[in-house]
Each structure stands twice: as structure tokens, then as C-alpha cells.
PDB file of C-alpha atoms in Angstrom:
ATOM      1  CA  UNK H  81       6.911  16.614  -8.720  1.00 40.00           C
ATOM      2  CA  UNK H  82       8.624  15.359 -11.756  1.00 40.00           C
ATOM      3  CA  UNK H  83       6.202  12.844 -13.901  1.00 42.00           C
ATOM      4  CA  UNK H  84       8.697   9.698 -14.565  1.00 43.00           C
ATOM      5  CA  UNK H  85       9.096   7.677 -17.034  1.00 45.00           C
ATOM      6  CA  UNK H  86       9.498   4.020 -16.543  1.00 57.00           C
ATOM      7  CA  UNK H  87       9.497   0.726 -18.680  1.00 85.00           C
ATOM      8  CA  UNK H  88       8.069  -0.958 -15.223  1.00 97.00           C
ATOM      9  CA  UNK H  89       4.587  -3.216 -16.028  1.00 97.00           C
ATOM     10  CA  UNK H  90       1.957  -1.071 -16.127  1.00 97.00           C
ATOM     11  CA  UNK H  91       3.250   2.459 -16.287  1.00 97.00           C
ATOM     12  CA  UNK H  92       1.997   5.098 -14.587  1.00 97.00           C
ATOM     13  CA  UNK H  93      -1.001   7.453 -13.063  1.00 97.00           C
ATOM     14  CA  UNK H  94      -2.171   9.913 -11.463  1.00 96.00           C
ATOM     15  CA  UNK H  95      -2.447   9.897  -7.475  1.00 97.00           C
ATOM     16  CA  UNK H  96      -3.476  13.110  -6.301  1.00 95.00           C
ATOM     17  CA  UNK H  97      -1.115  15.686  -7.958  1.00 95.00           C
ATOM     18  CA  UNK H  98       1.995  13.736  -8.598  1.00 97.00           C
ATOM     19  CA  UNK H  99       2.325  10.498 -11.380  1.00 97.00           C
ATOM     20  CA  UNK H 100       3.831   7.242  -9.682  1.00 98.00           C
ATOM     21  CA  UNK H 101       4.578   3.650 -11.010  1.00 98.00           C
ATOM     22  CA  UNK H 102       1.645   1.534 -11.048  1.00 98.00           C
ATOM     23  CA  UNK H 103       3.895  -0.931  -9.756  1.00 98.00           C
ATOM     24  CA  UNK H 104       4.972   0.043  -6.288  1.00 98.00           C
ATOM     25  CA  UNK H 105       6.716  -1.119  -3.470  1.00 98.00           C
ATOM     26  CA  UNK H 106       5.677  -2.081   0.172  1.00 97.00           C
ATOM     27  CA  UNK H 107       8.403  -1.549   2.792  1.00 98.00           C
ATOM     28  CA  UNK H 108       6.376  -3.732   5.476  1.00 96.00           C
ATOM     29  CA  UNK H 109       8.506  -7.097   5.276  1.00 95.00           C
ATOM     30  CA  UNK H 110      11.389  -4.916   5.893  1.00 97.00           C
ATOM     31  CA  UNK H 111      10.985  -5.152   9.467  1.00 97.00           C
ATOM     32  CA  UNK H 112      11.761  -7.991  11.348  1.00 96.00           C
ATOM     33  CA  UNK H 113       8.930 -11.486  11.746  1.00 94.00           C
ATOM     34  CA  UNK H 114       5.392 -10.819  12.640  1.00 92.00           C
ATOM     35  CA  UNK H 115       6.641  -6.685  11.373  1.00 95.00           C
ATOM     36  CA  UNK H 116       8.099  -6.524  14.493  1.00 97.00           C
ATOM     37  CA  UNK H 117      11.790  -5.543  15.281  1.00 96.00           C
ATOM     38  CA  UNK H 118      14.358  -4.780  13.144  1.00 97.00           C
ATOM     39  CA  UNK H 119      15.371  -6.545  10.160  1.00 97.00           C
ATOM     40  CA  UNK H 120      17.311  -9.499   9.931  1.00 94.00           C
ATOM     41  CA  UNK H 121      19.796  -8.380   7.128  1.00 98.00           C
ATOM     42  CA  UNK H 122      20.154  -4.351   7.661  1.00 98.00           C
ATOM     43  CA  UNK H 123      22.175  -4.275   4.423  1.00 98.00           C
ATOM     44  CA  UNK H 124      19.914  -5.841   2.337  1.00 98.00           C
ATOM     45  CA  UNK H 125      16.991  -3.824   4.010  1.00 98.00           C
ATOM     46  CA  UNK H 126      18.996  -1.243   2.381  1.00 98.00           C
ATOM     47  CA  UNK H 127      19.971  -2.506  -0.524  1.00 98.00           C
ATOM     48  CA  UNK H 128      16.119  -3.593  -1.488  1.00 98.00           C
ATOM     49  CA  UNK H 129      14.831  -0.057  -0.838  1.00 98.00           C
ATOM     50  CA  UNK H 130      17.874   1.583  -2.938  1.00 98.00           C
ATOM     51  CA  UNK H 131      17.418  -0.831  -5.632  1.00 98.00           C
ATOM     52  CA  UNK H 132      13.881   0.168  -5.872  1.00 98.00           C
ATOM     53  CA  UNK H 133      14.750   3.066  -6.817  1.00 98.00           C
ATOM     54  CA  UNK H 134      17.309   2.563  -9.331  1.00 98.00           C
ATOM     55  CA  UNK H 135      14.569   0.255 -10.952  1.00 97.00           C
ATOM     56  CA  UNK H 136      12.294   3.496 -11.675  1.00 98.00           C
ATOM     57  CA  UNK H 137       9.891   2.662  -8.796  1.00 98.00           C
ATOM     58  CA  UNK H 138       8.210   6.199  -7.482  1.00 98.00           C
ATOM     59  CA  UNK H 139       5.326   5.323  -5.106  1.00 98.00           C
ATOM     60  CA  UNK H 140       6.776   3.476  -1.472  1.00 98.00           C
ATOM     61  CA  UNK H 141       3.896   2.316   0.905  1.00 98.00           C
ATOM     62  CA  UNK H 142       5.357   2.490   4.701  1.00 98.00           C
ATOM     63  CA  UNK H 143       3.858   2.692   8.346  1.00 97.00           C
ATOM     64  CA  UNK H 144       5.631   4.069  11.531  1.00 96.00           C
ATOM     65  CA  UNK H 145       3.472   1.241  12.701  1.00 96.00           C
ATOM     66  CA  UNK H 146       5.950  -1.274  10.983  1.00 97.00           C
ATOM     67  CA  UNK H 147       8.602  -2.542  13.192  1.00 97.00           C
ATOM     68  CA  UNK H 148       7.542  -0.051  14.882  1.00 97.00           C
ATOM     69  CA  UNK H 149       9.715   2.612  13.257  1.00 97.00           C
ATOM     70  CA  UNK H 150      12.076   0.075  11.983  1.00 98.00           C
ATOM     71  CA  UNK H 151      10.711   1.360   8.314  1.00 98.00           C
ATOM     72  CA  UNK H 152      10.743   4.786   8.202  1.00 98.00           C
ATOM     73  CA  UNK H 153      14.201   4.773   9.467  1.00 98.00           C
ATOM     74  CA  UNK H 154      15.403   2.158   7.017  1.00 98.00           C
ATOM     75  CA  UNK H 155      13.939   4.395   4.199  1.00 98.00           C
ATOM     76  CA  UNK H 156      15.773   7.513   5.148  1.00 98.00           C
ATOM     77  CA  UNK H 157      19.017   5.994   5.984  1.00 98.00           C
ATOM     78  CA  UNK H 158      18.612   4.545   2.375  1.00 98.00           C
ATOM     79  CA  UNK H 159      17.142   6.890   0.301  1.00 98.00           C
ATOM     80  CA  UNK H 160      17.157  10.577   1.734  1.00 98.00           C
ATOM     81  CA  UNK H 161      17.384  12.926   0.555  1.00 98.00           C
ATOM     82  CA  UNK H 162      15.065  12.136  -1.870  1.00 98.00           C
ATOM     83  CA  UNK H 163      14.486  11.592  -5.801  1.00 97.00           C
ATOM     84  CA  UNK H 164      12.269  14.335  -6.465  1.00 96.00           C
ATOM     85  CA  UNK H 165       9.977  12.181  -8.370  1.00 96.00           C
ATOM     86  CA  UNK H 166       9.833   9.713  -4.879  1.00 98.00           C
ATOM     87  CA  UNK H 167       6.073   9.305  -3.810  1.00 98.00           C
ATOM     88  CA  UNK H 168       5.940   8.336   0.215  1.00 98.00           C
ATOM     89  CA  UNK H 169       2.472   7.222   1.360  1.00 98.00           C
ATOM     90  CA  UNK H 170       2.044   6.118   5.200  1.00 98.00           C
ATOM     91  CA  UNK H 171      -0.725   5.605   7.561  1.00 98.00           C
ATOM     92  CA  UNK H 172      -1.716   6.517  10.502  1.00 98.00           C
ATOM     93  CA  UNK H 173      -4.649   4.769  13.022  1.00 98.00           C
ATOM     94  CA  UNK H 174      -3.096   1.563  15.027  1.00 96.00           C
ATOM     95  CA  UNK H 175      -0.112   1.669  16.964  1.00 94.00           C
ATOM     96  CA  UNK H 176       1.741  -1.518  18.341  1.00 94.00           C
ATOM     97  CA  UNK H 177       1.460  -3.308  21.572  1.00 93.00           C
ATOM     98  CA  UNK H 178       4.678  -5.501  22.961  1.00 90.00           C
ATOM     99  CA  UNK H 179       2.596  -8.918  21.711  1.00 89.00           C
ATOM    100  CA  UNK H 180       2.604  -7.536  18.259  1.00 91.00           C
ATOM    101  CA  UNK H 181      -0.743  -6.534  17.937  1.00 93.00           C
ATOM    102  CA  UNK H 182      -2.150  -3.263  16.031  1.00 94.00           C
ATOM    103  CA  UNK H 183      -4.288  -1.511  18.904  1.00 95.00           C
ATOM    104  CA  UNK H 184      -6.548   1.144  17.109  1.00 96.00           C
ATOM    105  CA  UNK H 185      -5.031   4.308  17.928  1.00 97.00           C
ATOM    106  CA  UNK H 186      -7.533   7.231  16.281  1.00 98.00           C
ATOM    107  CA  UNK H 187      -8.167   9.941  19.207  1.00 98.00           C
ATOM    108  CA  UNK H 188      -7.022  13.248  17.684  1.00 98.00           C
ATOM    109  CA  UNK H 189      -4.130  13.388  20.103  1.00 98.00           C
ATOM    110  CA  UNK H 190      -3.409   9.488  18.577  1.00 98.00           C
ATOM    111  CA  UNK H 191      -3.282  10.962  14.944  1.00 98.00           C
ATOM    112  CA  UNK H 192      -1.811  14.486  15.521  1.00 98.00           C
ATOM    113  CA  UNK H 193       1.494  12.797  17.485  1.00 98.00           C
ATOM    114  CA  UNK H 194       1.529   9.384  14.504  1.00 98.00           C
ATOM    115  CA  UNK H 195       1.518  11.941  11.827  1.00 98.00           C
ATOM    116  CA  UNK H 196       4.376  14.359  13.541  1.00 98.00           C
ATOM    117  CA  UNK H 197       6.631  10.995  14.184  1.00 97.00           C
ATOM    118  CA  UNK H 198       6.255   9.876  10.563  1.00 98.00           C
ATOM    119  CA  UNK H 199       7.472  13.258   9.865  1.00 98.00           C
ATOM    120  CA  UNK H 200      10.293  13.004  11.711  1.00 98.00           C
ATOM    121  CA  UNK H 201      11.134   9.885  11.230  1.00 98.00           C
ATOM    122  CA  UNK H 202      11.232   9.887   7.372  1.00 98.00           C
ATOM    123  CA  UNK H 203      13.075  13.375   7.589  1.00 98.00           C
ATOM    124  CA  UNK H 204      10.206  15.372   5.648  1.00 98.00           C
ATOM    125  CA  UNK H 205       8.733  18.720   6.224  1.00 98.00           C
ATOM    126  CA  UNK H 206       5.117  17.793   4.457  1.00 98.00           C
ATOM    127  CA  UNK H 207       3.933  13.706   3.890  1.00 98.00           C
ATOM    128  CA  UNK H 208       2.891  13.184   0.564  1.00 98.00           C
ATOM    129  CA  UNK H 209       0.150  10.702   1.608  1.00 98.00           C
ATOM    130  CA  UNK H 210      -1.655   9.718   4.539  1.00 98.00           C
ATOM    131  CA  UNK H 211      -4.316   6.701   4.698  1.00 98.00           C
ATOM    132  CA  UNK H 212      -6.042   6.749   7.988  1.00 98.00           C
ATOM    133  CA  UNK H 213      -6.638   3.229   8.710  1.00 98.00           C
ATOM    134  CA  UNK H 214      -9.594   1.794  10.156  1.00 98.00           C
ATOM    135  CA  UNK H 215     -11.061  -1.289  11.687  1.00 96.00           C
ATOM    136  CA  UNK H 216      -8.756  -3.648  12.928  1.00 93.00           C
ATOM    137  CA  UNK H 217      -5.783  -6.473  12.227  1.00 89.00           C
ATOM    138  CA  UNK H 218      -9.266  -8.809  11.574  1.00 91.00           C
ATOM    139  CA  UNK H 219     -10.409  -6.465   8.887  1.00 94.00           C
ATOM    140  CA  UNK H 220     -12.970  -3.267   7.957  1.00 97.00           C
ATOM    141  CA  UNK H 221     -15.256  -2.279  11.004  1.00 97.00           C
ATOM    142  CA  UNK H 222     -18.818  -0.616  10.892  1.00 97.00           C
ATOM    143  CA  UNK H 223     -18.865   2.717  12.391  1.00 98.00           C
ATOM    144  CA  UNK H 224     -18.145   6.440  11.497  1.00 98.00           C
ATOM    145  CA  UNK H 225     -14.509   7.650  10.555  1.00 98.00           C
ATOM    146  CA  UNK H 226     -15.666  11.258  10.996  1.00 98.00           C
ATOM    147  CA  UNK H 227     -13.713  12.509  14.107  1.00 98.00           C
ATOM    148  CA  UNK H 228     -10.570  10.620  13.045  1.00 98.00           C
ATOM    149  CA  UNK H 229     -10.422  11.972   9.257  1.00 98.00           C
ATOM    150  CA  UNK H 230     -11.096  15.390  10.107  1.00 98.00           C
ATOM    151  CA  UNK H 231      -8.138  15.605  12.184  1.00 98.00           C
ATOM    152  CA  UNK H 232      -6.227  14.844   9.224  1.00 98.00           C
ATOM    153  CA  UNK H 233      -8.119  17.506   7.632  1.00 98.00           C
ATOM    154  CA  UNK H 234      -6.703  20.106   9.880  1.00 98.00           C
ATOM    155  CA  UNK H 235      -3.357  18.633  10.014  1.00 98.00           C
ATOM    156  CA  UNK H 236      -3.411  18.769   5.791  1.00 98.00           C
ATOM    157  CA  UNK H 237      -5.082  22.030   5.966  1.00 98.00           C
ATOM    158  CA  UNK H 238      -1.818  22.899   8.803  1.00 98.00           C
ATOM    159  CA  UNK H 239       0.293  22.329   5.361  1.00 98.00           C
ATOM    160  CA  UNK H 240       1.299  18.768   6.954  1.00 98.00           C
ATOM    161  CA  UNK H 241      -0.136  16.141   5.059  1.00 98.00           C
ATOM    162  CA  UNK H 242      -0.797  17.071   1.065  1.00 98.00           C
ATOM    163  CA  UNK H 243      -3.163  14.063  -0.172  1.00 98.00           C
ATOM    164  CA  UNK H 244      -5.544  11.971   2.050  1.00 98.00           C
ATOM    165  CA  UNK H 245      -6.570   8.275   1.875  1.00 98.00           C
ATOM    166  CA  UNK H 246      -8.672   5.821   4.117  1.00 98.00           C
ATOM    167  CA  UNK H 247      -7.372   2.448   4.568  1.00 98.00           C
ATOM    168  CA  UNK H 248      -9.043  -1.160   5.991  1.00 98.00           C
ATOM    169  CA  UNK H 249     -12.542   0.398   5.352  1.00 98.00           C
ATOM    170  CA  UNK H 250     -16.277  -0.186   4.208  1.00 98.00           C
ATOM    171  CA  UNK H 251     -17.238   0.977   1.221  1.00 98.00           C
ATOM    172  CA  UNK H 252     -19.688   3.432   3.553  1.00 98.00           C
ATOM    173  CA  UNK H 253     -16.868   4.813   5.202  1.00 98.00           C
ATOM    174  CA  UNK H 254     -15.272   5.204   2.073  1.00 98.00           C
ATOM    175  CA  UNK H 255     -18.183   7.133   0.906  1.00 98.00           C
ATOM    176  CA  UNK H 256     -18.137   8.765   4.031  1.00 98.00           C
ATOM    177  CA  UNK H 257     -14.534  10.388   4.297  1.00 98.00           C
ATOM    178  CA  UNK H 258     -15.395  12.100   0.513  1.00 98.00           C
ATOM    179  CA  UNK H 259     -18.434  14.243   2.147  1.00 98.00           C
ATOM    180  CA  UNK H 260     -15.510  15.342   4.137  1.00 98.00           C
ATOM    181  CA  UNK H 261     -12.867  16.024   1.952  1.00 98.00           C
ATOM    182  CA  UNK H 262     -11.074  14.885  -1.107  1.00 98.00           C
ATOM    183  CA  UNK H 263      -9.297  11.408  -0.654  1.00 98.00           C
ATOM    184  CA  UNK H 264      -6.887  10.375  -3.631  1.00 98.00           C
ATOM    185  CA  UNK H 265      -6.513   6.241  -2.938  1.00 98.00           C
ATOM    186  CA  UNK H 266      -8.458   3.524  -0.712  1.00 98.00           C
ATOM    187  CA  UNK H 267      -6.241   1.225   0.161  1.00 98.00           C
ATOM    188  CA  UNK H 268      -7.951  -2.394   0.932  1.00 97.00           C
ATOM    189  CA  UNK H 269      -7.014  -6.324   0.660  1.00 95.00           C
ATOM    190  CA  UNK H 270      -7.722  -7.335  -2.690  1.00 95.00           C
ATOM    191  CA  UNK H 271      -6.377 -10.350  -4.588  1.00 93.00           C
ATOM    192  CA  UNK H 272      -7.215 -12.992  -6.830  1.00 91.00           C
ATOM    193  CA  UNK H 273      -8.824 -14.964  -3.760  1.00 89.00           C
ATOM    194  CA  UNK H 274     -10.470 -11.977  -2.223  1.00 91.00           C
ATOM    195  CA  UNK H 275     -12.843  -9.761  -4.239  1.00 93.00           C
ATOM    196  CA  UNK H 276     -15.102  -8.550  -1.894  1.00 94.00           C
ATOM    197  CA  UNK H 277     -14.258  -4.409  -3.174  1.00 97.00           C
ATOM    198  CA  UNK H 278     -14.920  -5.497  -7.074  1.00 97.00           C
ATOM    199  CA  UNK H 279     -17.735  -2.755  -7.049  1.00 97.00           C
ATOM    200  CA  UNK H 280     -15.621  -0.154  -4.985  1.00 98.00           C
ATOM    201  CA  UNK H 281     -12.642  -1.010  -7.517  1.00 98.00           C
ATOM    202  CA  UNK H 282     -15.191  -0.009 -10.525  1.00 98.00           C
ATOM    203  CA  UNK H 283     -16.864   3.167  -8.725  1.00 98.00           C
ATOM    204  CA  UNK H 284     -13.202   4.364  -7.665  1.00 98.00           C
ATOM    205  CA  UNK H 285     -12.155   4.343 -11.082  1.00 98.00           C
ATOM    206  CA  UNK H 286     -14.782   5.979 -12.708  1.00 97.00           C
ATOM    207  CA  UNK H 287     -14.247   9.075 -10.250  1.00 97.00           C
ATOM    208  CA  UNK H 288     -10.217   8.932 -10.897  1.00 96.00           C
ATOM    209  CA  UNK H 289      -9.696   7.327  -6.817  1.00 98.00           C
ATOM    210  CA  UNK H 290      -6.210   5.343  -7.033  1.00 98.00           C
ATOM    211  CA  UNK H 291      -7.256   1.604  -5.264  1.00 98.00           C
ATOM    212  CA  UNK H 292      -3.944  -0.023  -3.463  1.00 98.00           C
ATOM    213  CA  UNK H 293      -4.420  -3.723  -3.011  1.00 97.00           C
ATOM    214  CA  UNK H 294      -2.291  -4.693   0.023  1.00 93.00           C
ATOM    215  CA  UNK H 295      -1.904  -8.146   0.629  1.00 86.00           C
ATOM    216  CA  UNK H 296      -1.502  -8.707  -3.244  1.00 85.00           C
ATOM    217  CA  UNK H 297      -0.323 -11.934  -3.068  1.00 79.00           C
ATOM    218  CA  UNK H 298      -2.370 -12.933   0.129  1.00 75.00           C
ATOM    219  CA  UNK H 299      -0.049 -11.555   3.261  1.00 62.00           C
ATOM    220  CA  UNK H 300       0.940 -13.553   5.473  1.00 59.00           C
ATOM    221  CA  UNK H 301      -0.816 -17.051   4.038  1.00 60.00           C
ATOM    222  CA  UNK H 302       0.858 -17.091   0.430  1.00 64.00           C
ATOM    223  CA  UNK H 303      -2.449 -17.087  -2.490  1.00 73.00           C
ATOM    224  CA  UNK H 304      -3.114 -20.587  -3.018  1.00 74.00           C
ATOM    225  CA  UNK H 305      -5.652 -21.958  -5.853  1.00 84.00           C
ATOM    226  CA  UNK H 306      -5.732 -25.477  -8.043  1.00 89.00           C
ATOM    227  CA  UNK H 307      -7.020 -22.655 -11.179  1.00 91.00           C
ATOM    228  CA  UNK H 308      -3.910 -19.934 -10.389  1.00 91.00           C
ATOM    229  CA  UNK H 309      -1.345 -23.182 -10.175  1.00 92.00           C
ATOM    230  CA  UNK H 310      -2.776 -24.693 -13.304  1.00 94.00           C
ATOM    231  CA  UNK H 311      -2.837 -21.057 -15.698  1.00 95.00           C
ATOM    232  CA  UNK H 312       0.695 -20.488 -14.256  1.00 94.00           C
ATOM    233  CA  UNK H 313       2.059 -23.908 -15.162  1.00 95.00           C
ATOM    234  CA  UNK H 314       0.415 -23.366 -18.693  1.00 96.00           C
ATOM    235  CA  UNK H 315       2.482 -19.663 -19.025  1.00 96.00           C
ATOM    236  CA  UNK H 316       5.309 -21.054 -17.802  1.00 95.00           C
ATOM    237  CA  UNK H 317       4.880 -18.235 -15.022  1.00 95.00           C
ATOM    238  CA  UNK H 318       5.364 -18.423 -11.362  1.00 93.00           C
ATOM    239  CA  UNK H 319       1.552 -18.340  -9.683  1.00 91.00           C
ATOM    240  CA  UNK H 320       2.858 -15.391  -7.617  1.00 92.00           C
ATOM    241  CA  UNK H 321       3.595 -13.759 -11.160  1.00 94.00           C
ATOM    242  CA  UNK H 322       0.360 -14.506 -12.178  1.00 95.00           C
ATOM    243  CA  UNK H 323      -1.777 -12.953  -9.597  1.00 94.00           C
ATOM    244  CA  UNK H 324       0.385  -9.720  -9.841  1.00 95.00           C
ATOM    245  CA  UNK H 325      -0.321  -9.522 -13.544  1.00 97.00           C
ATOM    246  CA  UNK H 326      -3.971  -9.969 -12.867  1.00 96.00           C
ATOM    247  CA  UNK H 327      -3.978  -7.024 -10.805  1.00 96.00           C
ATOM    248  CA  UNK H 328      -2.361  -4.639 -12.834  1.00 97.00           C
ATOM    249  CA  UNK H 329      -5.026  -5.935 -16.190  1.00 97.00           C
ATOM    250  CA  UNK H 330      -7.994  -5.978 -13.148  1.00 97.00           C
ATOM    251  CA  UNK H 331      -8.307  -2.250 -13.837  1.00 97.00           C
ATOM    252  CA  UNK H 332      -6.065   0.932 -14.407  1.00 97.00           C
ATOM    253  CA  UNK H 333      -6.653   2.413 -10.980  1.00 98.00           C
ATOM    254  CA  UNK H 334      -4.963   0.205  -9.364  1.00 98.00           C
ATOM    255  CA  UNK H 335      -1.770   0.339  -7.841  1.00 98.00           C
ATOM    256  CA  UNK H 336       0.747  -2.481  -6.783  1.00 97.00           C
ATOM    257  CA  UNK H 337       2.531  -2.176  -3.284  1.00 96.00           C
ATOM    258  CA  UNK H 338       4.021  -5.771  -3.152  1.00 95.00           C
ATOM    259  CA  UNK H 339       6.453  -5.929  -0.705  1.00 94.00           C
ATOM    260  CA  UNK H 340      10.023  -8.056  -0.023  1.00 95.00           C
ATOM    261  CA  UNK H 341      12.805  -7.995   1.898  1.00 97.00           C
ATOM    262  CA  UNK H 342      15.103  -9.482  -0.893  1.00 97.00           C
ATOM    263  CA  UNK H 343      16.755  -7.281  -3.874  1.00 98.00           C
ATOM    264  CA  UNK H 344      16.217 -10.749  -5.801  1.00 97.00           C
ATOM    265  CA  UNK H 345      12.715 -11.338  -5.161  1.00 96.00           C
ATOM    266  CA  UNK H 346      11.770  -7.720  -5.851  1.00 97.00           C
ATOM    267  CA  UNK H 347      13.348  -8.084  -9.224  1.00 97.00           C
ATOM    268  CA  UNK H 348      11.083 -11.265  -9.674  1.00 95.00           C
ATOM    269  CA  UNK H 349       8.105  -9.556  -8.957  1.00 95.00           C
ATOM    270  CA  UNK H 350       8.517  -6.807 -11.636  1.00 97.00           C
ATOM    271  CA  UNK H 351       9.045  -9.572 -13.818  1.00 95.00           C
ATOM    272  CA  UNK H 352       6.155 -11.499 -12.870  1.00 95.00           C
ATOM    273  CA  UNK H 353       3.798  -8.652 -13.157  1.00 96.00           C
ATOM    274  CA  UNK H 354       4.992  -8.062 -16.901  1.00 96.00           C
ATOM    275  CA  UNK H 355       3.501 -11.371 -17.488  1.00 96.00           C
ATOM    276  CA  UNK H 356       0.555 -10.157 -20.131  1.00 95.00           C
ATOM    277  CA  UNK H 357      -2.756 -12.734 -19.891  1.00 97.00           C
ATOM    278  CA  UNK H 358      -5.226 -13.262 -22.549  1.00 97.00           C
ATOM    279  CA  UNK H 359      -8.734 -12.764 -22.338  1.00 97.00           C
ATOM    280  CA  UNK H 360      -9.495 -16.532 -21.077  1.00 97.00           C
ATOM    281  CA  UNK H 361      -6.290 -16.409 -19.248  1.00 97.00           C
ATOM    282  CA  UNK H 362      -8.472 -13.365 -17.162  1.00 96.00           C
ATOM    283  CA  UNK H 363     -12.194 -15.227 -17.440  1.00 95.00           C
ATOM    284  CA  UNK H 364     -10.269 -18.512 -16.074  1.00 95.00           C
ATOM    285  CA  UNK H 365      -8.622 -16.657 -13.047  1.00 94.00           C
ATOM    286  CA  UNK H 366     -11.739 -14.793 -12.381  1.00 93.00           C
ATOM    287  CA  UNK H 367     -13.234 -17.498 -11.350  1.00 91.00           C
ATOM    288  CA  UNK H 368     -11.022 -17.885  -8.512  1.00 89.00           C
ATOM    289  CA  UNK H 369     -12.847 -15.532  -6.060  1.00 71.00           C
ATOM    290  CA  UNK H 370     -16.246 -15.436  -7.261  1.00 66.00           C
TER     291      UNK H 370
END
């Protein structure tokens, strides 16, 4: 792939063999409430994901899981064929039940038929990424990802699937999946009000291991903190704008995946995350999840 260059905050890196924008985009809140059903604006669905582009965004974080389908369809219809320098990661691991909840779905048959219906859906011949994702809609889960992640193995080693990543997991499991094989991203909730991976953050970045924060801003309960309101008000900043730019001066392996449904807000949160802090700016908002 084609390295791009981009004026977005934060500029690029490496993730596996291709360079992407450090600040990404998340197609989950493309699909309709709860990530369930189809969107309520189609164009705009549209629109957000083609503006994306046209912004110099490269790396698009997606799920046959979401809607179900509803996102990997809305990101062909949009965008294929694809910019060559276009960087699709999706996971595989849960599917959807009919109350909208994310039943683990890992048996090799699970992963092998998930991975062949992103292919088809997003209208590839090879996935650029795939993060298996473990535990469950409560968060990471004890217990061996061996079986799972060395399906993908043979599916990547099948010429399916060219990087690997693990998703929703312990740092053991993390540790785990590399005896295995080579993983280019973990791809955990982090934020201002949740630190718990601080350590994996640091150990991932010494070894060159992209770290994806999803629920940047704190999903589906908006970040909400007396310190983050008060720094914003003195930037004149938007505390959503805030905790973005924290994540992107946290550390440089990390990549931003925030997602939107609105052309408008997207262009608010590139904005945002441009925001640069100072040094007590940082130490101040530190203290937020420690």
C-alpha cells in the first residue's frame, strides 16, 4: 500500500505493513440504536464514510457484527472500490442475537464462516486486519484464546486475512496470542476515565504493537469528569476534544477509531483532537483515572 500523507492530528504509523492515520474512524454508530438495524439517515451514513475519506483518513474500524451487516455494506456501497492507501480492520468472535446482545461466537466453524462473510460483504479478496475479540459485551474474560486465534492463523496462512489482532482481552491473553503468531494492534477500552491497560499501552509500544482505544470518548455513557470540564473550559475546547487530544499525546502507538454518524461531528472531532495540551494540561487530566 501507498504510505499517505495527511495534515490530520497526529500523523501517521506503522500497523503491520501498511502506514494509516493515527486518527481513524469507527463505522459502529453507523448502524441503527443499540448497533442494531440500519441507519436512520442512509445518505448521511454515506456521506460520513465518503467524507472520511476525502479528509485523508486511511485506517476504518468495522464489524459484520454491527447492525449486523448494516456496516460492511454501507462501506462498500460508499467507498468501493477502494483508495489504495484504505486500511479496513474488522473483527471477528460475537455474533448478534434478536435482543441485541453479542453472543461469543469463537468455534472454528464460528470464525472460518465470520471471516468469509466480512469478505464478502466488504467486496475484498484478502482483509487487511482481523482482531479476534474476546470476553464479552461486560468486558475481558480469563481463559485461553488458543483454539480461536489459531484458526485465524490458518485462515491468514490460507492468504485470507494479512495482519492479526486480539480485541476485549487480558493482558495474558495478549501475551498469549504472540507465542502464537505475530499480532500488529490490541484493541481495548481506554480513555481518560479508564486506564486499566496503562502498562500494556507502554509494553505495546516498546515492541512496535499499534493499541486502538475503542470507546475513546466513553461509548455509550459520554466521558464525564469535574477535571476534563474544567481544563476544557480553560482551552476554550470542547471536553470531548480534550480527551481525544489526550489520547493521541498518551503515546505514539496509539490509534484513534472515534466513531459518528454525522459528516459534521466527524469534522469536529478532527478538530478537537488537534487541540495540543501542555505538560500540566496532561499531569492535570491524568489524574482523572488514576
Amino acid at each position: 500500500m501507498n504510505a499517505p500523507t495527511t495534515s490530520l492530528p497526529g500523523g501517521t504509523r506503522a500497523l503491520g505493513d501498511s502506514t494509516v492515520t493515527r486518527f481513524g474512524y469507527g463505522a459502529m454508530q453507523l448502524a441503527g440504536p443499540w448497533v442494531m438495524g440500519p441507519p436512520a439517515d442512509h445518505d448521511e451514513a454515506l456521506a460520513v464514510l465518503r467524507e472520511a475519506v476525502d479528509l485523508g483518513i486511511t485506517h476504518i474500524d468495522t464489524s459484520d457484527a454491527y447492525g449486523p451487516y448494516i456496516t460492511n455494506e454501507l462501506i462498500r456501497e460508499a467507498l468501493h472500490p477502494y483508495p489504495e492507501s484504505l486500511f479496513i480492520a474488522t473483527k471477528v468472535g460475537a455474533n448478534r442475537d434478536t435482543r441485541g446482545g453479542w453472543p461469543p461466537a469463537r468455534r472454528p466453524e464460528d470464525l472460518r464462516k465470520q471471516v468469509q462473510e466480512n469478505l464478502q460483504r466488504l467486496g475484498v479478496e484478502v482483509l487487511d486486519l482481523v482482531n479476534l475479540r474476546m470476553g464479552d459485551a461486560e468486558g475481558p474474560r480469563p481463559g485461553s484464546l488458543a483454539e480461536a486465534f489459531g484458526t485465524l492463523v490458518e485462515l491468514q496462512r490460507e492468504g485470507l486475512i494479512r495482519h492479526l489482532g486480539v480485541s476485549n482481552v487480558t493482558e495474558e491473553q495478549v501475551a498469549e496470542a504472540r507465542t502464537i503468531a505475530p499480532i500488529v494492534c490490541v484493541q481495548n477500552m481506554y480513555n481518560l476515565a479508564h486506564r486499566h491497560d496503562d502498562d500494556l499501552i507502554d509494553h505495546l509500544a516498546a515492541d512496535n504493537i499499534a493499541y486502538v482505544p475503542f470507546f475513546p470518548l466513553g461509548g455509550f455513557t459520554p466521558l464525564q469528569s469535574e477535571t476534563l470540564s474544567k481544563v476544557a473550559a480553560r482551552l476554550g475546547a470542547t471536553p470531548m476534544s480534550v480527551a481525544l487530544a489526550w489520547l493521541l499525546q498518551r503515546s505514539p502507538n496509539l490509534l484513534l477509531i472515534p466513531g459518528t454518524s454525522s459528516t459534521a461531528h466527524l469534522r469536529e472531532n478532527i478538530t478537537g483532537a488537534g487541540l495540543v495540551l501542555s505538560d500540566d494540561d496532561v499531569a492535570e487530566l491524568n489524574s482523572i483515572g488514576r
